[in-house]
Amino acid sequence: MNILLTGGAGYIGSHTCVMLLEQGHDVVVVDNLCNSKVESLKRVEKITGKKIIFYQQDLSNAAGVDEIFKHQLIDAVIHFAGLKSVAESVDQPLRYYQNNIDGTLALCDAMLANGVKNLVFSSSATVYGNPETMPINENAPVGPFNPYGRSKLFIEEILTDLYASDKSWNIALLRYFNPVGAHPGGLIGEDPSDLPNNLMPYVSQVAVGKLSELKVFGDDYETPDGTGVRDYIHVMDLAEGHLKALEKLQAGPGLVTYNLGTGRGCSVLEMVAAFEKASGRQIPYQIVGRRQGDIPTCYADPSFAEKELGWTASRGIDEMCADAWRWQHMNPKGYL
Ligand code: NAD
Ligand code: UD1
């Protein structure tokens, strides 16, 4: 198939590019590089020995997006492009709504105008807000409590309305849990442009000596060791989930929603221990107060994706940490 990846130069997009190219698909990427570097795509080409067609462009440029569809044969789109920092979204809600929603509207317009109606969308477990019961299945109530999360939910609703208006669309809403790790070759990985917000890139930078110590946000949660519990999923497992979702769209399912997680919750301290083991380095940490907006526990019930897509996450936390460490160690300054 010919697949257009919006945001394909980013963390999850670049790993999905590798997987798609290795499976014999052709890949076109559109990315404005606001949170990534073109070097990631060069590395993907190096890993796979295949070429990527790249457009450096903002998705909100409707005419530019339309041009891509006019010049390239596209069978399906995976829509990764978006801003993703929760804290930044609280400070700059208009920028987040504008970027994430306008970009999606321009993309869907161009798809409609050019008769491409197969779409996989990067949603997030953040749409569930503070869930009442664990594990979380796709029917759990939604209720995100920050602008980033709401932008994801609004887009899910826009796509649901689009499907209701025209049942010839096939749309997969993929709700990711906590993607971590890297391609095992160490050439591509997560490359945060600022101080990392998320746990694992922070831990990696402590291990490599870029940051002095980790701050553990709270040890008084009702969890086995008091620290927050999350469902960490290897980015290569996540990438495979996208391939399975694309296959599913070929069967014409209409609009479908899947959790992509492992179903296993791990605490902050468990992840720190696993990273120490993988890296052979000590991760100094200090327990501090809870981070505002954090929930105690969040992990998926991934059984619907397993049943419908034949997909399960197979990589455990030791592999996640070993691969994240290889990337960090081989590229201490990221892509440069
Ligand atoms: P990322 O920032 O590495 O990748 C996103 C890419 O989109 C970047 O390359 C960025 O330059 C590009 N982009 C952003 N706005 C754009 C625009 N208007 N036009 C063109 N390109 C644009 O993030 P990621 O971790 O790879 O996440 C990919 C998607 O998955 C995002 O939509 C994110 O919200 C979602 N998601 C990520 C996580 C996570 O923890 N990484 C969890 C749940 C959902
Ligand atoms: C964050 C986002 C969420 C997003 C998800 C995946 C917030 C409030 N939520 O969730 O919307 O979908 O990432 O990208 O940002 N931790 C520390 N020290 C740190 C960093 C994190 O102790 O320096 C802890 C957190 O308190 C949490 C766990 O590590 O218990 C995981 O944190 P993080 O990686 O930021 O992911 P989420 O909080 O799940």
Short mmCIF file of C-alpha atoms and ligand atoms in Angstrom, two decimals:
data_model
loop_
_atom_site.label_atom_id
_atom_site.label_comp_id
_atom_site.label_asym_id
_atom_site.label_seq_id
_atom_site.Cartn_x
_atom_site.Cartn_y
_atom_site.Cartn_z
CA MET A 1 0.00 0.00 0.00
CA ASN A 2 0.96 3.66 -0.34
CA ILE A 3 0.71 5.25 3.09
CA LEU A 4 0.84 8.94 3.98
CA LEU A 5 2.17 9.57 7.48
CA THR A 6 1.49 13.00 8.93
CA GLY A 7 4.03 13.73 11.65
CA GLY A 8 6.07 10.82 10.31
CA ALA A 9 9.42 12.36 11.34
CA GLY A 10 8.42 12.23 15.02
CA TYR A 11 9.02 9.56 17.62
CA ILE A 12 6.17 7.13 16.93
CA GLY A 13 5.94 8.06 13.23
CA SER A 14 9.59 7.26 12.48
CA HIS A 15 9.30 3.83 14.13
CA THR A 16 6.11 3.13 12.20
CA CYS A 17 7.90 4.16 8.97
CA VAL A 18 10.50 1.46 9.58
CA MET A 19 7.83 -1.17 10.12
CA LEU A 20 5.84 -0.12 7.02
CA LEU A 21 8.89 -0.03 4.74
CA GLU A 22 10.09 -3.40 6.04
CA GLN A 23 6.68 -4.86 5.23
CA GLY A 24 6.96 -3.62 1.63
CA HIS A 25 4.71 -0.56 1.82
CA ASP A 26 5.60 2.79 0.25
CA VAL A 27 5.73 5.77 2.55
CA VAL A 28 5.11 9.49 2.07
CA VAL A 29 5.71 11.76 5.07
CA VAL A 30 4.37 15.25 5.71
CA ASP A 31 5.81 17.02 8.74
CA ASN A 32 6.56 20.65 9.59
CA LEU A 33 9.48 19.51 11.81
CA CYS A 34 8.21 21.63 14.74
CA ASN A 35 9.15 18.79 17.11
CA SER A 36 11.43 16.59 15.04
CA LYS A 37 14.37 16.59 12.67
CA VAL A 38 14.65 15.34 9.11
CA GLU A 39 17.62 13.25 10.31
CA SER A 40 15.12 10.77 11.78
CA LEU A 41 13.86 9.99 8.28
CA LYS A 42 17.41 9.68 6.94
CA ARG A 43 18.07 7.14 9.70
CA VAL A 44 14.88 5.25 8.74
CA GLU A 45 16.18 5.10 5.16
CA LYS A 46 19.51 3.80 6.47
CA ILE A 47 17.83 1.09 8.55
CA THR A 48 15.53 -0.09 5.78
CA GLY A 49 17.55 0.68 2.62
CA LYS A 50 14.34 2.23 1.22
CA LYS A 51 13.40 5.77 0.18
CA ILE A 52 10.81 8.01 1.82
CA ILE A 53 9.08 10.84 -0.04
CA PHE A 54 9.14 13.81 2.34
CA TYR A 55 7.15 17.06 2.34
CA GLN A 56 8.18 19.65 4.92
CA GLN A 57 4.88 21.36 5.41
CA ASP A 58 2.35 22.41 8.02
CA LEU A 59 -0.88 20.43 7.88
CA SER A 60 -2.97 23.57 8.31
CA ASN A 61 -1.80 24.65 4.83
CA ALA A 62 -4.85 23.17 3.10
CA ALA A 63 -3.68 23.87 -0.46
CA GLY A 64 -0.28 22.32 0.29
CA VAL A 65 -1.85 19.19 1.76
CA ASP A 66 -4.18 18.89 -1.23
CA GLU A 67 -1.14 19.09 -3.54
CA ILE A 68 0.37 16.03 -1.85
CA PHE A 69 -2.71 13.97 -2.68
CA LYS A 70 -2.67 15.32 -6.25
CA HIS A 71 0.96 14.27 -6.77
CA GLN A 72 1.14 11.02 -4.82
CA LEU A 73 -0.90 7.88 -4.98
CA ILE A 74 -2.21 7.43 -1.40
CA ASP A 75 -4.27 4.46 -0.18
CA ALA A 76 -4.41 5.32 3.51
CA VAL A 77 -3.27 7.94 6.00
CA ILE A 78 -1.82 7.55 9.48
CA HIS A 79 -2.30 10.86 11.27
CA PHE A 80 0.40 11.33 13.92
CA ALA A 81 0.95 15.08 13.52
CA GLY A 82 0.06 17.03 16.62
CA LEU A 83 1.46 18.88 19.61
CA LYS A 84 1.64 16.62 22.66
CA SER A 85 2.80 18.36 25.82
CA VAL A 86 0.13 18.50 28.51
CA ALA A 87 1.82 21.34 30.43
CA GLU A 88 2.32 23.42 27.29
CA SER A 89 -1.31 22.87 26.32
CA VAL A 90 -2.43 24.35 29.64
CA ASP A 91 -0.33 27.46 28.98
CA GLN A 92 -1.17 27.75 25.28
CA PRO A 93 -4.60 26.20 24.74
CA LEU A 94 -5.38 28.11 21.54
CA ARG A 95 -2.14 26.99 19.91
CA TYR A 96 -2.96 23.39 20.81
CA TYR A 97 -6.54 23.50 19.56
CA GLN A 98 -5.49 25.36 16.43
CA ASN A 99 -2.61 23.07 15.55
CA ASN A 100 -4.23 19.74 16.37
CA ILE A 101 -7.75 20.46 15.15
CA ASP A 102 -7.11 22.74 12.15
CA GLY A 103 -4.47 20.33 10.91
CA THR A 104 -6.92 17.43 11.13
CA LEU A 105 -9.67 19.37 9.34
CA ALA A 106 -7.34 20.33 6.48
CA LEU A 107 -6.17 16.74 6.22
CA CYS A 108 -9.71 15.32 6.12
CA ASP A 109 -10.78 17.92 3.53
CA ALA A 110 -7.90 16.93 1.29
CA MET A 111 -8.64 13.23 1.80
CA LEU A 112 -12.31 13.75 0.91
CA ALA A 113 -11.49 15.85 -2.15
CA ASN A 114 -9.13 13.17 -3.40
CA GLY A 115 -11.24 10.13 -2.57
CA VAL A 116 -8.95 8.71 0.16
CA LYS A 117 -11.11 7.48 3.02
CA ASN A 118 -8.87 5.19 5.09
CA LEU A 119 -7.53 6.89 8.20
CA VAL A 120 -5.69 5.80 11.35
CA PHE A 121 -5.66 8.46 14.07
CA SER A 122 -3.20 8.78 17.00
CA SER A 123 -5.40 9.23 20.01
CA SER A 124 -4.38 8.76 23.62
CA ALA A 125 -5.39 7.06 26.84
CA THR A 126 -5.54 10.60 28.17
CA VAL A 127 -9.11 10.80 26.74
CA TYR A 128 -10.22 8.60 29.69
CA GLY A 129 -9.24 11.30 32.20
CA ASN A 130 -9.26 9.77 35.67
CA PRO A 131 -10.85 6.37 35.10
CA GLU A 132 -12.94 4.82 37.86
CA THR A 133 -11.98 1.21 37.21
CA MET A 134 -8.95 -0.67 35.93
CA PRO A 135 -8.12 -2.03 33.46
CA ILE A 136 -9.60 0.51 31.05
CA ASN A 137 -11.58 -0.82 28.12
CA GLU A 138 -12.78 1.17 25.12
CA ASN A 139 -16.26 1.66 26.61
CA ALA A 140 -15.00 3.43 29.73
CA PRO A 141 -16.32 6.98 30.13
CA VAL A 142 -14.17 9.70 28.59
CA GLY A 143 -13.34 13.02 30.25
CA PRO A 144 -9.89 14.46 29.66
CA PHE A 145 -8.95 17.34 31.94
CA ASN A 146 -6.42 19.35 29.96
CA PRO A 147 -6.47 21.05 26.54
CA TYR A 148 -4.15 18.46 24.96
CA GLY A 149 -6.44 15.62 26.01
CA ARG A 150 -9.52 17.52 24.95
CA SER A 151 -8.00 18.21 21.51
CA LYS A 152 -7.65 14.42 21.11
CA LEU A 153 -11.23 13.81 22.20
CA PHE A 154 -12.59 16.58 19.95
CA ILE A 155 -10.77 15.06 16.99
CA GLU A 156 -12.22 11.63 17.82
CA GLU A 157 -15.68 13.27 17.81
CA ILE A 158 -15.04 15.13 14.54
CA LEU A 159 -14.00 11.85 12.91
CA THR A 160 -17.06 10.13 14.36
CA ASP A 161 -19.28 12.83 12.81
CA LEU A 162 -17.43 12.51 9.51
CA TYR A 163 -18.06 8.78 9.48
CA ALA A 164 -21.73 9.29 10.37
CA SER A 165 -22.08 11.59 7.34
CA ASP A 166 -20.42 9.17 4.94
CA LYS A 167 -20.22 5.47 5.81
CA SER A 168 -17.67 4.78 3.10
CA TRP A 169 -14.90 6.08 5.43
CA ASN A 170 -12.86 3.58 7.42
CA ILE A 171 -11.33 5.12 10.51
CA ALA A 172 -9.33 3.57 13.35
CA LEU A 173 -8.99 5.63 16.54
CA LEU A 174 -5.95 4.22 18.36
CA ARG A 175 -5.72 5.15 22.03
CA TYR A 176 -2.07 4.74 22.98
CA PHE A 177 -1.01 4.14 26.55
CA ASN A 178 2.61 5.13 27.40
CA PRO A 179 4.96 4.59 24.44
CA VAL A 180 8.62 4.08 25.40
CA GLY A 181 11.72 2.35 24.02
CA ALA A 182 13.30 2.58 20.61
CA HIS A 183 14.18 0.59 17.52
CA PRO A 184 16.68 -2.10 18.64
CA GLY A 185 19.38 -0.86 16.24
CA GLY A 186 19.91 2.31 18.29
CA LEU A 187 19.65 4.65 15.28
CA ILE A 188 16.19 6.09 15.99
CA GLY A 189 14.43 6.91 19.24
CA GLU A 190 12.71 9.62 21.25
CA ASP A 191 14.49 12.97 21.00
CA PRO A 192 12.75 15.56 23.18
CA SER A 193 13.68 19.11 22.15
CA ASP A 194 13.40 20.53 25.70
CA LEU A 195 13.59 19.14 29.20
CA PRO A 196 11.64 15.85 29.00
CA ASN A 197 8.15 15.86 30.54
CA ASN A 198 7.71 12.12 30.47
CA LEU A 199 9.31 9.61 32.79
CA MET A 200 11.40 7.43 30.50
CA PRO A 201 13.18 10.10 28.45
CA TYR A 202 13.96 11.82 31.76
CA VAL A 203 15.38 8.61 33.24
CA SER A 204 17.47 8.04 30.07
CA GLN A 205 18.97 11.51 30.33
CA VAL A 206 19.83 10.96 33.99
CA ALA A 207 21.49 7.66 33.07
CA VAL A 208 23.61 9.27 30.36
CA GLY A 209 24.62 12.11 32.71
CA LYS A 210 22.72 14.95 31.00
CA LEU A 211 20.48 15.43 34.06
CA SER A 212 21.58 14.95 37.64
CA GLU A 213 18.64 13.19 39.26
CA LEU A 214 15.07 12.09 38.68
CA LYS A 215 12.26 13.66 40.68
CA VAL A 216 9.70 11.00 41.51
CA PHE A 217 6.32 12.73 41.64
CA GLY A 218 4.75 11.28 44.79
CA ASP A 219 5.15 8.04 46.75
CA ASP A 220 1.84 8.23 48.60
CA TYR A 221 -0.51 6.90 45.92
CA GLU A 222 -2.61 3.82 46.60
CA THR A 223 -0.31 1.62 44.54
CA PRO A 224 1.95 -1.26 45.63
CA ASP A 225 5.00 0.99 46.22
CA GLY A 226 3.18 4.33 46.43
CA THR A 227 4.44 5.64 43.06
CA GLY A 228 2.33 6.13 39.93
CA VAL A 229 1.46 3.09 37.83
CA ARG A 230 1.28 3.22 34.01
CA ASP A 231 1.00 0.88 31.06
CA TYR A 232 4.35 1.32 29.24
CA ILE A 233 4.30 -0.04 25.70
CA HIS A 234 7.32 -0.58 23.46
CA VAL A 235 7.18 1.78 20.49
CA MET A 236 7.88 -1.15 18.13
CA ASP A 237 4.81 -2.97 19.47
CA LEU A 238 2.85 0.24 18.96
CA ALA A 239 4.17 0.51 15.39
CA GLU A 240 2.99 -3.06 14.74
CA GLY A 241 -0.43 -2.07 16.05
CA HIS A 242 -0.63 0.53 13.25
CA LEU A 243 0.12 -2.10 10.63
CA LYS A 244 -2.63 -4.28 12.03
CA ALA A 245 -5.03 -1.33 12.07
CA LEU A 246 -4.24 -0.60 8.40
CA GLU A 247 -4.94 -4.25 7.53
CA LYS A 248 -8.22 -4.00 9.41
CA LEU A 249 -9.25 -0.92 7.43
CA GLN A 250 -8.91 -2.96 4.23
CA ALA A 251 -11.79 -5.12 5.45
CA GLY A 252 -14.07 -2.06 5.68
CA PRO A 253 -14.90 -1.97 9.39
CA GLY A 254 -16.26 1.61 9.47
CA LEU A 255 -15.20 3.55 12.57
CA VAL A 256 -13.37 1.49 15.19
CA THR A 257 -11.61 2.35 18.46
CA TYR A 258 -8.79 0.35 20.03
CA ASN A 259 -6.68 0.63 23.14
CA LEU A 260 -3.03 -0.05 22.37
CA GLY A 261 -1.40 -1.03 25.64
CA THR A 262 0.09 -4.12 27.23
CA GLY A 263 -2.49 -4.59 29.99
CA ARG A 264 0.29 -4.49 32.61
CA GLY A 265 0.83 -1.62 35.01
CA CYS A 266 4.35 -0.73 36.22
CA SER A 267 5.30 1.75 38.91
CA VAL A 268 7.84 4.54 38.57
CA LEU A 269 10.25 2.71 40.87
CA GLU A 270 9.88 -0.54 38.91
CA MET A 271 10.79 1.33 35.73
CA VAL A 272 13.77 2.96 37.42
CA ALA A 273 15.01 -0.46 38.60
CA ALA A 274 14.54 -1.95 35.12
CA PHE A 275 16.46 0.94 33.58
CA GLU A 276 19.30 0.58 36.08
CA LYS A 277 19.55 -3.11 35.18
CA ALA A 278 19.50 -2.42 31.43
CA SER A 279 22.04 0.40 31.55
CA GLY A 280 24.28 -0.76 34.36
CA ARG A 281 24.07 2.81 35.67
CA GLN A 282 22.59 4.10 38.87
CA ILE A 283 19.63 6.48 38.55
CA PRO A 284 19.74 8.86 41.51
CA TYR A 285 16.25 9.99 42.46
CA GLN A 286 14.44 12.09 44.99
CA ILE A 287 10.81 11.72 46.04
CA VAL A 288 8.97 15.03 45.66
CA GLY A 289 5.30 16.05 45.76
CA ARG A 290 2.69 14.83 43.31
CA ARG A 291 2.57 16.45 39.86
CA GLN A 292 -0.64 18.36 39.31
CA GLY A 293 -3.05 16.52 37.03
CA ASP A 294 -1.47 13.08 37.56
CA ILE A 295 -3.62 10.05 38.26
CA PRO A 296 -2.50 7.14 40.47
CA THR A 297 -2.96 4.27 38.07
CA CYS A 298 -3.66 3.78 34.38
CA TYR A 299 -3.46 0.57 32.39
CA ALA A 300 -5.29 -0.86 29.42
CA ASP A 301 -7.58 -3.73 28.79
CA PRO A 302 -6.09 -4.53 25.35
CA SER A 303 -8.31 -7.57 24.69
CA PHE A 304 -10.47 -5.84 22.05
CA ALA A 305 -7.42 -5.06 19.89
CA GLU A 306 -6.23 -8.63 20.38
CA LYS A 307 -9.58 -10.05 19.29
CA GLU A 308 -10.21 -7.70 16.36
CA LEU A 309 -6.70 -7.03 15.09
CA GLY A 310 -4.86 -10.16 16.17
CA TRP A 311 -2.39 -7.81 17.89
CA THR A 312 -0.74 -8.01 21.28
CA ALA A 313 2.27 -6.23 22.70
CA SER A 314 5.06 -8.78 23.08
CA ARG A 315 7.99 -6.74 24.45
CA GLY A 316 8.46 -6.39 28.21
CA ILE A 317 9.95 -3.59 30.32
CA ASP A 318 13.48 -5.02 30.24
CA GLU A 319 13.48 -4.83 26.44
CA MET A 320 11.90 -1.35 26.53
CA CYS A 321 14.67 -0.10 28.82
CA ALA A 322 17.49 -1.89 26.95
CA ASP A 323 16.37 -0.38 23.63
CA ALA A 324 15.80 3.11 25.10
CA TRP A 325 19.27 2.94 26.66
CA ARG A 326 20.97 1.81 23.41
CA TRP A 327 19.43 4.80 21.58
CA GLN A 328 20.38 7.24 24.36
CA HIS A 329 23.87 5.86 24.75
CA MET A 330 24.62 5.85 21.01
CA ASN A 331 23.08 9.32 20.54
CA PRO A 332 23.70 11.27 23.76
CA LYS A 333 22.75 14.52 22.02
CA GLY A 334 19.81 13.05 20.09
CA TYR A 335 19.71 13.60 16.32
CA LEU A 336 21.78 16.84 16.58
P1 NAD B 1 6.27 13.76 18.13
O1 NAD B 1 6.17 15.18 18.58
O2 NAD B 1 7.58 13.09 18.18
O3 NAD B 1 5.69 13.63 16.64
C1 NAD B 1 4.68 14.47 16.13
C2 NAD B 1 5.15 15.03 14.81
O4 NAD B 1 4.13 15.87 14.27
C3 NAD B 1 6.42 15.87 14.94
O5 NAD B 1 7.37 15.39 14.02
C4 NAD B 1 5.97 17.29 14.60
O6 NAD B 1 7.00 18.02 13.96
C5 NAD B 1 4.76 17.03 13.71
N1 NAD B 1 3.74 18.08 13.69
C6 NAD B 1 3.10 18.64 14.74
N2 NAD B 1 2.21 19.54 14.31
C7 NAD B 1 2.26 19.53 12.95
C8 NAD B 1 1.58 20.24 11.94
N3 NAD B 1 0.65 21.17 12.22
N4 NAD B 1 1.88 19.99 10.64
C9 NAD B 1 2.83 19.07 10.33
N5 NAD B 1 3.51 18.37 11.26
C10 NAD B 1 3.23 18.60 12.55
O7 NAD B 1 5.17 12.94 18.95
P2 NAD B 1 4.94 11.38 19.05
O8 NAD B 1 5.29 10.97 20.43
O9 NAD B 1 5.54 10.69 17.90
O10 NAD B 1 3.36 11.34 18.96
C11 NAD B 1 2.68 11.13 17.73
C12 NAD B 1 1.19 11.27 17.97
O11 NAD B 1 0.78 10.35 18.97
C13 NAD B 1 0.77 12.64 18.48
O12 NAD B 1 -0.45 12.99 17.87
C14 NAD B 1 0.58 12.43 19.98
O13 NAD B 1 -0.35 13.32 20.52
C15 NAD B 1 0.07 11.01 20.01
N6 NAD B 1 0.37 10.33 21.30
C16 NAD B 1 1.65 10.31 21.75
C17 NAD B 1 1.92 9.72 22.97
C18 NAD B 1 3.32 9.70 23.51
O14 NAD B 1 3.50 9.50 24.71
N7 NAD B 1 4.37 9.86 22.71
C19 NAD B 1 0.88 9.14 23.72
C20 NAD B 1 -0.41 9.17 23.21
C21 NAD B 1 -0.66 9.77 21.98
C1 UD1 B 2 1.63 11.90 30.32
C2 UD1 B 2 0.56 12.89 30.00
C3 UD1 B 2 -0.54 12.20 29.21
C4 UD1 B 2 0.02 11.52 27.98
C5 UD1 B 2 1.11 10.54 28.43
C6 UD1 B 2 1.77 9.81 27.31
C7 UD1 B 2 0.67 14.48 31.88
C8 UD1 B 2 -0.04 15.01 33.09
N1 UD1 B 2 0.05 13.46 31.24
O1 UD1 B 2 1.06 10.94 31.11
O2 UD1 B 2 -1.53 13.12 28.82
O3 UD1 B 2 -0.99 10.83 27.28
O4 UD1 B 2 2.11 11.28 29.14
O5 UD1 B 2 2.54 10.70 26.56
O6 UD1 B 2 1.72 14.96 31.48
N2 UD1 B 2 6.99 10.81 36.63
C9 UD1 B 2 7.92 11.09 37.62
N3 UD1 B 2 8.95 11.95 37.32
C10 UD1 B 2 9.09 12.53 36.09
C11 UD1 B 2 8.14 12.23 35.08
C12 UD1 B 2 7.09 11.38 35.40
O7 UD1 B 2 7.82 10.59 38.73
O8 UD1 B 2 10.03 13.33 35.89
C13 UD1 B 2 5.90 9.85 36.92
C14 UD1 B 2 4.51 10.43 36.79
O9 UD1 B 2 4.08 11.01 37.99
C15 UD1 B 2 3.71 9.18 36.38
C16 UD1 B 2 4.72 8.34 35.60
O10 UD1 B 2 6.00 8.82 35.98
O11 UD1 B 2 3.33 8.47 37.51
C17 UD1 B 2 4.58 8.46 34.10
O12 UD1 B 2 4.62 9.84 33.75
P1 UD1 B 2 4.66 10.32 32.22
O13 UD1 B 2 5.71 9.59 31.50
O14 UD1 B 2 4.70 11.81 32.22
O15 UD1 B 2 3.28 9.80 31.62
P2 UD1 B 2 1.76 10.04 32.13
O16 UD1 B 2 1.72 10.75 33.42
O17 UD1 B 2 1.08 8.74 32.05
#
